[in-house]
Amino acid sequence: MNLLERVLSVLGCRFVDDVLIDAPYEVCPEMISSLRINEVVHGTTSDATFDDNRDERYVERYKYPREAGIFTVIESPSNFKHEDIMSSIREHQAAYEVKFARKLKAEIDFYEQKYNIVKVH
């Protein structure tokens, strides 16, 4: 998915009010105040390789929200990760390519018939 598709997917979630594109890695006081953020939430399932409180990057990323008392960790309802999506795409790639080729051929045939295009070989 490209950035726009990901943003639209997230905005489609009923729990999401807005999406910040190109957000800074660390949640800083300026961002919280300018965007009037009331709560910063992190799920228990993540594609990241670090381990919550034991990893310096994780602690630094959420330092200010923790200090401000607006940080919440929620239990992720599933173990679904980015790698799961990629695996599914890889598994279905051959079938997709066949389907795409068939549709492309049908589209070419349609335009050839509609506009009386004669194939020159």
JSON list of N, CA and C in Angstrom, two decimals, residues 81-110:
[
{"chain": "A", "resi": 81, "resn": "LYS", "atom": "N", "xyz": [0.69, -8.65, 12.08]},
{"chain": "A", "resi": 81, "resn": "LYS", "atom": "CA", "xyz": [1.82, -7.75, 11.85]},
{"chain": "A", "resi": 81, "resn": "LYS", "atom": "C", "xyz": [2.01, -7.50, 10.36]},
{"chain": "A", "resi": 82, "resn": "HIS", "atom": "N", "xyz": [2.86, -6.55, 10.07]},
{"chain": "A", "resi": 82, "resn": "HIS", "atom": "CA", "xyz": [3.21, -6.20, 8.70]},
{"chain": "A", "resi": 82, "resn": "HIS", "atom": "C", "xyz": [3.69, -7.44, 7.94]},
{"chain": "A", "resi": 83, "resn": "GLU", "atom": "N", "xyz": [4.48, -8.27, 8.56]},
{"chain": "A", "resi": 83, "resn": "GLU", "atom": "CA", "xyz": [5.01, -9.47, 7.91]},
{"chain": "A", "resi": 83, "resn": "GLU", "atom": "C", "xyz": [3.88, -10.41, 7.49]},
{"chain": "A", "resi": 84, "resn": "ASP", "atom": "N", "xyz": [2.79, -10.43, 8.23]},
{"chain": "A", "resi": 84, "resn": "ASP", "atom": "CA", "xyz": [1.63, -11.26, 7.86]},
{"chain": "A", "resi": 84, "resn": "ASP", "atom": "C", "xyz": [1.04, -10.79, 6.53]},
{"chain": "A", "resi": 85, "resn": "ILE", "atom": "N", "xyz": [0.96, -9.48, 6.35]},
{"chain": "A", "resi": 85, "resn": "ILE", "atom": "CA", "xyz": [0.45, -8.92, 5.10]},
{"chain": "A", "resi": 85, "resn": "ILE", "atom": "C", "xyz": [1.37, -9.29, 3.95]},
{"chain": "A", "resi": 86, "resn": "MET", "atom": "N", "xyz": [2.67, -9.13, 4.17]},
{"chain": "A", "resi": 86, "resn": "MET", "atom": "CA", "xyz": [3.64, -9.43, 3.11]},
{"chain": "A", "resi": 86, "resn": "MET", "atom": "C", "xyz": [3.60, -10.92, 2.74]},
{"chain": "A", "resi": 87, "resn": "SER", "atom": "N", "xyz": [3.46, -11.78, 3.72]},
{"chain": "A", "resi": 87, "resn": "SER", "atom": "CA", "xyz": [3.37, -13.22, 3.45]},
{"chain": "A", "resi": 87, "resn": "SER", "atom": "C", "xyz": [2.16, -13.54, 2.60]},
{"chain": "A", "resi": 88, "resn": "SER", "atom": "N", "xyz": [1.04, -12.92, 2.93]},
{"chain": "A", "resi": 88, "resn": "SER", "atom": "CA", "xyz": [-0.19, -13.15, 2.17]},
{"chain": "A", "resi": 88, "resn": "SER", "atom": "C", "xyz": [-0.03, -12.67, 0.73]},
{"chain": "A", "resi": 89, "resn": "ILE", "atom": "N", "xyz": [0.60, -11.53, 0.56]},
{"chain": "A", "resi": 89, "resn": "ILE", "atom": "CA", "xyz": [0.83, -11.01, -0.80]},
{"chain": "A", "resi": 89, "resn": "ILE", "atom": "C", "xyz": [1.71, -11.97, -1.59]},
{"chain": "A", "resi": 90, "resn": "ARG", "atom": "N", "xyz": [2.78, -12.45, -0.96]},
{"chain": "A", "resi": 90, "resn": "ARG", "atom": "CA", "xyz": [3.68, -13.39, -1.65]},
{"chain": "A", "resi": 90, "resn": "ARG", "atom": "C", "xyz": [2.96, -14.68, -2.04]},
{"chain": "A", "resi": 91, "resn": "GLU", "atom": "N", "xyz": [2.11, -15.18, -1.14]},
{"chain": "A", "resi": 91, "resn": "GLU", "atom": "CA", "xyz": [1.38, -16.42, -1.39]},
{"chain": "A", "resi": 91, "resn": "GLU", "atom": "C", "xyz": [0.42, -16.29, -2.57]},
{"chain": "A", "resi": 92, "resn": "HIS", "atom": "N", "xyz": [-0.18, -15.13, -2.74]},
{"chain": "A", "resi": 92, "resn": "HIS", "atom": "CA", "xyz": [-1.19, -14.93, -3.77]},
{"chain": "A", "resi": 92, "resn": "HIS", "atom": "C", "xyz": [-0.68, -14.20, -5.01]},
{"chain": "A", "resi": 93, "resn": "GLN", "atom": "N", "xyz": [0.61, -13.95, -5.08]},
{"chain": "A", "resi": 93, "resn": "GLN", "atom": "CA", "xyz": [1.17, -13.18, -6.18]},
{"chain": "A", "resi": 93, "resn": "GLN", "atom": "C", "xyz": [0.95, -13.85, -7.54]},
{"chain": "A", "resi": 94, "resn": "ALA", "atom": "N", "xyz": [1.20, -15.13, -7.65]},
{"chain": "A", "resi": 94, "resn": "ALA", "atom": "CA", "xyz": [1.07, -15.83, -8.94]},
{"chain": "A", "resi": 94, "resn": "ALA", "atom": "C", "xyz": [-0.38, -15.76, -9.43]},
{"chain": "A", "resi": 95, "resn": "ALA", "atom": "N", "xyz": [-1.34, -16.00, -8.54]},
{"chain": "A", "resi": 95, "resn": "ALA", "atom": "CA", "xyz": [-2.75, -15.94, -8.93]},
{"chain": "A", "resi": 95, "resn": "ALA", "atom": "C", "xyz": [-3.12, -14.52, -9.36]},
{"chain": "A", "resi": 96, "resn": "TYR", "atom": "N", "xyz": [-2.61, -13.53, -8.67]},
{"chain": "A", "resi": 96, "resn": "TYR", "atom": "CA", "xyz": [-2.88, -12.14, -9.04]},
{"chain": "A", "resi": 96, "resn": "TYR", "atom": "C", "xyz": [-2.32, -11.82, -10.42]},
{"chain": "A", "resi": 97, "resn": "GLU", "atom": "N", "xyz": [-1.11, -12.27, -10.70]},
{"chain": "A", "resi": 97, "resn": "GLU", "atom": "CA", "xyz": [-0.49, -11.99, -11.99]},
{"chain": "A", "resi": 97, "resn": "GLU", "atom": "C", "xyz": [-1.29, -12.62, -13.13]},
{"chain": "A", "resi": 98, "resn": "VAL", "atom": "N", "xyz": [-1.79, -13.84, -12.93]},
{"chain": "A", "resi": 98, "resn": "VAL", "atom": "CA", "xyz": [-2.62, -14.51, -13.95]},
{"chain": "A", "resi": 98, "resn": "VAL", "atom": "C", "xyz": [-3.91, -13.71, -14.15]},
{"chain": "A", "resi": 99, "resn": "LYS", "atom": "N", "xyz": [-4.53, -13.31, -13.06]},
{"chain": "A", "resi": 99, "resn": "LYS", "atom": "CA", "xyz": [-5.78, -12.54, -13.14]},
{"chain": "A", "resi": 99, "resn": "LYS", "atom": "C", "xyz": [-5.54, -11.21, -13.85]},
{"chain": "A", "resi": 100, "resn": "PHE", "atom": "N", "xyz": [-4.45, -10.54, -13.52]},
{"chain": "A", "resi": 100, "resn": "PHE", "atom": "CA", "xyz": [-4.12, -9.25, -14.14]},
{"chain": "A", "resi": 100, "resn": "PHE", "atom": "C", "xyz": [-3.89, -9.42, -15.64]},
{"chain": "A", "resi": 101, "resn": "ALA", "atom": "N", "xyz": [-3.17, -10.45, -16.05]},
{"chain": "A", "resi": 101, "resn": "ALA", "atom": "CA", "xyz": [-2.89, -10.70, -17.47]},
{"chain": "A", "resi": 101, "resn": "ALA", "atom": "C", "xyz": [-4.20, -10.97, -18.22]},
{"chain": "A", "resi": 102, "resn": "ARG", "atom": "N", "xyz": [-5.09, -11.73, -17.61]},
{"chain": "A", "resi": 102, "resn": "ARG", "atom": "CA", "xyz": [-6.39, -12.04, -18.24]},
{"chain": "A", "resi": 102, "resn": "ARG", "atom": "C", "xyz": [-7.21, -10.76, -18.42]},
{"chain": "A", "resi": 103, "resn": "LYS", "atom": "N", "xyz": [-7.24, -9.91, -17.40]},
{"chain": "A", "resi": 103, "resn": "LYS", "atom": "CA", "xyz": [-8.01, -8.67, -17.49]},
{"chain": "A", "resi": 103, "resn": "LYS", "atom": "C", "xyz": [-7.39, -7.72, -18.50]},
{"chain": "A", "resi": 104, "resn": "LEU", "atom": "N", "xyz": [-6.07, -7.66, -18.55]},
{"chain": "A", "resi": 104, "resn": "LEU", "atom": "CA", "xyz": [-5.39, -6.80, -19.52]},
{"chain": "A", "resi": 104, "resn": "LEU", "atom": "C", "xyz": [-5.72, -7.24, -20.95]},
{"chain": "A", "resi": 105, "resn": "LYS", "atom": "N", "xyz": [-5.70, -8.55, -21.18]},
{"chain": "A", "resi": 105, "resn": "LYS", "atom": "CA", "xyz": [-6.03, -9.08, -22.51]},
{"chain": "A", "resi": 105, "resn": "LYS", "atom": "C", "xyz": [-7.47, -8.74, -22.87]},
{"chain": "A", "resi": 106, "resn": "ALA", "atom": "N", "xyz": [-8.38, -8.89, -21.92]},
{"chain": "A", "resi": 106, "resn": "ALA", "atom": "CA", "xyz": [-9.79, -8.58, -22.18]},
{"chain": "A", "resi": 106, "resn": "ALA", "atom": "C", "xyz": [-9.96, -7.09, -22.48]},
{"chain": "A", "resi": 107, "resn": "GLU", "atom": "N", "xyz": [-9.23, -6.24, -21.79]},
{"chain": "A", "resi": 107, "resn": "GLU", "atom": "CA", "xyz": [-9.31, -4.80, -22.04]},
{"chain": "A", "resi": 107, "resn": "GLU", "atom": "C", "xyz": [-8.79, -4.46, -23.44]},
{"chain": "A", "resi": 108, "resn": "ILE", "atom": "N", "xyz": [-7.66, -5.05, -23.81]},
{"chain": "A", "resi": 108, "resn": "ILE", "atom": "CA", "xyz": [-7.10, -4.82, -25.15]},
{"chain": "A", "resi": 108, "resn": "ILE", "atom": "C", "xyz": [-8.07, -5.30, -26.22]},
{"chain": "A", "resi": 109, "resn": "ASP", "atom": "N", "xyz": [-8.65, -6.49, -26.04]},
{"chain": "A", "resi": 109, "resn": "ASP", "atom": "CA", "xyz": [-9.62, -7.03, -27.00]},
{"chain": "A", "resi": 109, "resn": "ASP", "atom": "C", "xyz": [-10.83, -6.10, -27.12]},
{"chain": "A", "resi": 110, "resn": "PHE", "atom": "N", "xyz": [-11.29, -5.58, -26.01]},
{"chain": "A", "resi": 110, "resn": "PHE", "atom": "CA", "xyz": [-12.44, -4.68, -26.00]},
{"chain": "A", "resi": 110, "resn": "PHE", "atom": "C", "xyz": [-12.16, -3.44, -26.85]}
]
